């Protein structure tokens, strides 16, 4: 567009200079050509004013009106010269239109001017306008206007209107030029390019007007001459101003440097606004001197105008002086204020030159760095920063200085700074740009850094032993499996559990347990290598990460890690001296290697599985992970999932095993046992599904009273136990109603008995023994509670009160597993027991082992002396029956008489009433039912005599 504008304006100028070829064409182009250009400017400014919505709209509307007046004036001029072929009368409508060109433009420029914010600013704006206008008036009057005024005074016909018209043109142009100059130095920042282009267009128009009104050209002017090119170019430039400026800057709001960050111009450019009044006064003085030197009489207009210009200059100077005094005072106050802030700040403020030399250091440096500010001024900043931090600081400073200030006005740097005592302080600095250099606002954050390091250490280390905790250990395992060690498959993880630690807590207290853990942590830390990691995962569980050595020989690596694990096990199993007493614990260790593609969580899981296999295999041993361990866990998880719905789907059934008198063979009681037949048709004994319950929920007690590890959370097992008790009591009541008055025995743990007891307020739970007896009407003596080996943490006082309450209801109490538990003698001494039930382990070896024979005989003697009945559990062979009867045992249960029976077979056995007592060959009656099932014996803590599928 700029090129097109230049070509059109240049073409018009060439045509005007050559006379357009003919006089008629020259008149058309000089009149209607100028009218068309002015009309184009009017339409352009009007359209732009309609398109914008800002405070500039009135200015562009006024510019459109001004151009329209110019278009009308040229059209009228062309009407006379081209259409009518007459000379333009003076004055005429064209003169009126031309005179109306300047006022709208002047007002439009005032709208675009930056508005003063104070009264003094408005006064200065008016004074500046008069200084410029008065000076131009003085000069113009001296050069040309005085001659026009004298012509008007001559009294010739028509001289006054023509003189007034001759004076009106230059006076309005002087006013317009004054506003152009004032606006140039006071223009608004909004749409600067469009405003500058409009000012240039008006300036070009005023220049052409000035040449037209000059005495040298006005008498010889004709339309179509070269002077018309100035008006034509001014109109086209005004038409181009709003749209061409937008084409140059299509996105005024695009991000860029703010004004303050743009390159600063020359000092003289910024001084021009201040010099404008003095230049105007100089022009006025020049006009007066011109009259004096030329020998002319000084005109009264010149004198009056010059005096008013001088007076305006004096007034303006006085206002500026008052403003300067006020600004100086304000500047002094602000300087004192900021000096107080800087000197009183606890932060150290430093100014560094582009070379890194410190130019200013605030007095706070003495308190923060232990160095006087004068000592630091002139020093190189690089010499005060820790050498290990210097490279990072230099890189950050260079990056910051290269970044655009609008995007990153400040940055923050933390490094170590040398204090006066030689100590390295942690310093945090906020950095800003300052004349090519830097301003650093620094503060001492040494204590904060130390606190953060302490918090980080506390978050990653065990508070008791100060070993890495699970989070840090997991991160180091992840690091060992990634990075440069990713291909090293000889890395191993050890999981360590202290066997017997709970007994230490229970016997000599938790304080002693903590001391033992601390000592074990020291032994573990001292036993691993320098590059390995020892950690405490929680409770009495520890772990060790053994870094690989890159060896590809798996057997050699396994041997080396096995040797390390054995050394750790031996070290941790040594006696501990705690509170002047010797304490012994063992260590079960599981080892897993970093196989290709393994994740940190899988590696730690494998080590955990191997550790639990070591505990299950007898404790105090080392176990290497094997893939079948995970397969077994998956199988147990699947089985546990089926167990969750087994009760609700009716997959559990109740069996009873007869308890027979060894003297007569009479059935004196039945022992309730549960069996689980899954939906797939698999029959599980308690020894199997109770292990699943312990695996899935940490069950402490099974449904037949035989329990897992004490202190568990028996959610699923408790539900099984509640079902077993309700079914056993319900079926026993039904048998009593049809005449089979045989007691039923149900195994229960001590904790289960207490949980089913009356609440603190005396309320009886629905599933308690008391509630079941009342609901089913079971007579006294019809229920035997077999108390399983109790948790040592269960208080004997509460257990004794609970058993005494049950005995008052007619419930018989049997002590199950007698001869195996460490608390059996204490229970026998304190608890109200009616029946002693020998442990299966004693019965199994009573014939082959003379030692067990003597132990069993002694226990039975105790029972007889106390007047208690005795029941032998697991009597499977005739030889055992005869041996036990000879030692004084009164009752027995097992495959020697019968296996567990369903309700139908049980009632058939009760109708018969007795079983043959072996006296010779071992041929038990109804052993496992009439179907001739298996009599295989299952070993283990949950073993029951098996029953064939019904």
mmCIF file of N, CA, C and O in Angstrom, residues 643-644 647-648 697 701 703 714-725 752:
data_model
loop_
_atom_site.group_PDB
_atom_site.id
_atom_site.type_symbol
_atom_site.label_atom_id
_atom_site.label_comp_id
_atom_site.label_asym_id
_atom_site.label_seq_id
_atom_site.Cartn_x
_atom_site.Cartn_y
_atom_site.Cartn_z
ATOM 1 N N UNK A 643 -13.357 -69.075 49.038
ATOM 2 C CA UNK A 643 -13.748 -69.231 50.436
ATOM 3 C C UNK A 643 -14.659 -68.095 50.892
ATOM 4 O O UNK A 643 -15.523 -68.280 51.754
ATOM 5 N N UNK A 644 -14.481 -66.896 50.293
ATOM 6 C CA UNK A 644 -15.279 -65.753 50.728
ATOM 7 C C UNK A 644 -16.775 -65.979 50.494
ATOM 8 O O UNK A 644 -17.613 -65.449 51.218
ATOM 9 N N UNK A 647 -19.523 -69.857 52.460
ATOM 10 C CA UNK A 647 -20.566 -69.913 53.486
ATOM 11 C C UNK A 647 -21.927 -69.497 52.925
ATOM 12 O O UNK A 647 -22.949 -70.148 53.159
ATOM 13 N N UNK A 648 -21.944 -68.393 52.184
ATOM 14 C CA UNK A 648 -23.208 -67.877 51.666
ATOM 15 C C UNK A 648 -23.801 -68.798 50.609
ATOM 16 O O UNK A 648 -25.014 -68.817 50.411
ATOM 17 N N UNK A 697 -6.885 -63.456 55.663
ATOM 18 C CA UNK A 697 -7.330 -62.447 56.625
ATOM 19 C C UNK A 697 -6.610 -62.519 57.956
ATOM 20 O O UNK A 697 -7.014 -61.870 58.912
ATOM 21 N N UNK A 701 -8.378 -68.053 64.724
ATOM 22 C CA UNK A 701 -9.056 -69.237 65.219
ATOM 23 C C UNK A 701 -9.864 -69.848 64.097
ATOM 24 O O UNK A 701 -10.551 -69.159 63.355
ATOM 25 N N UNK A 703 -12.775 -72.792 62.637
ATOM 26 C CA UNK A 703 -14.117 -73.162 63.019
ATOM 27 C C UNK A 703 -14.185 -74.365 63.930
ATOM 28 O O UNK A 703 -15.216 -74.603 64.543
ATOM 29 N N UNK A 714 -9.597 -62.125 63.090
ATOM 30 C CA UNK A 714 -10.375 -63.241 62.554
ATOM 31 C C UNK A 714 -11.697 -62.803 61.948
ATOM 32 O O UNK A 714 -12.760 -63.039 62.508
ATOM 33 N N UNK A 715 -11.658 -62.224 60.786
ATOM 34 C CA UNK A 715 -12.905 -61.793 60.152
ATOM 35 C C UNK A 715 -13.608 -62.978 59.498
ATOM 36 O O UNK A 715 -14.734 -63.320 59.862
ATOM 37 N N UNK A 716 -12.946 -63.625 58.488
ATOM 38 C CA UNK A 716 -13.551 -64.760 57.816
ATOM 39 C C UNK A 716 -13.614 -65.977 58.737
ATOM 40 O O UNK A 716 -14.635 -66.678 58.789
ATOM 41 N N UNK A 717 -12.547 -66.251 59.491
ATOM 42 C CA UNK A 717 -12.540 -67.397 60.402
ATOM 43 C C UNK A 717 -13.568 -67.221 61.504
ATOM 44 O O UNK A 717 -14.169 -68.192 61.978
ATOM 45 N N UNK A 718 -13.794 -65.986 61.944
ATOM 46 C CA UNK A 718 -14.812 -65.760 62.972
ATOM 47 C C UNK A 718 -16.197 -66.091 62.430
ATOM 48 O O UNK A 718 -17.045 -66.649 63.141
ATOM 49 N N UNK A 719 -16.427 -65.768 61.167
ATOM 50 C CA UNK A 719 -17.718 -66.103 60.569
ATOM 51 C C UNK A 719 -17.896 -67.616 60.471
ATOM 52 O O UNK A 719 -18.984 -68.151 60.738
ATOM 53 N N UNK A 720 -16.797 -68.329 60.132
ATOM 54 C CA UNK A 720 -16.869 -69.785 60.102
ATOM 55 C C UNK A 720 -17.130 -70.357 61.489
ATOM 56 O O UNK A 720 -17.927 -71.290 61.670
ATOM 57 N N UNK A 721 -16.431 -69.791 62.491
ATOM 58 C CA UNK A 721 -16.627 -70.277 63.854
ATOM 59 C C UNK A 721 -18.044 -70.051 64.357
ATOM 60 O O UNK A 721 -18.622 -70.903 65.047
ATOM 61 N N UNK A 722 -18.606 -68.876 64.012
ATOM 62 C CA UNK A 722 -19.986 -68.608 64.423
ATOM 63 C C UNK A 722 -20.961 -69.575 63.751
ATOM 64 O O UNK A 722 -21.897 -70.082 64.371
ATOM 65 N N UNK A 723 -20.727 -69.866 62.466
ATOM 66 C CA UNK A 723 -21.590 -70.831 61.764
ATOM 67 C C UNK A 723 -21.483 -72.210 62.389
ATOM 68 O O UNK A 723 -22.493 -72.908 62.584
ATOM 69 N N UNK A 724 -20.260 -72.646 62.703
ATOM 70 C CA UNK A 724 -20.050 -73.966 63.300
ATOM 71 C C UNK A 724 -20.779 -74.082 64.627
ATOM 72 O O UNK A 724 -21.460 -75.088 64.907
ATOM 73 N N UNK A 725 -20.673 -73.065 65.489
ATOM 74 C CA UNK A 725 -21.310 -73.118 66.808
ATOM 75 C C UNK A 725 -22.833 -73.172 66.669
ATOM 76 O O UNK A 725 -23.506 -73.988 67.342
ATOM 77 N N UNK A 752 -12.038 -66.071 71.205
ATOM 78 C CA UNK A 752 -13.386 -66.196 70.649
ATOM 79 C C UNK A 752 -14.428 -66.254 71.757
ATOM 80 O O UNK A 752 -15.507 -65.658 71.643
#
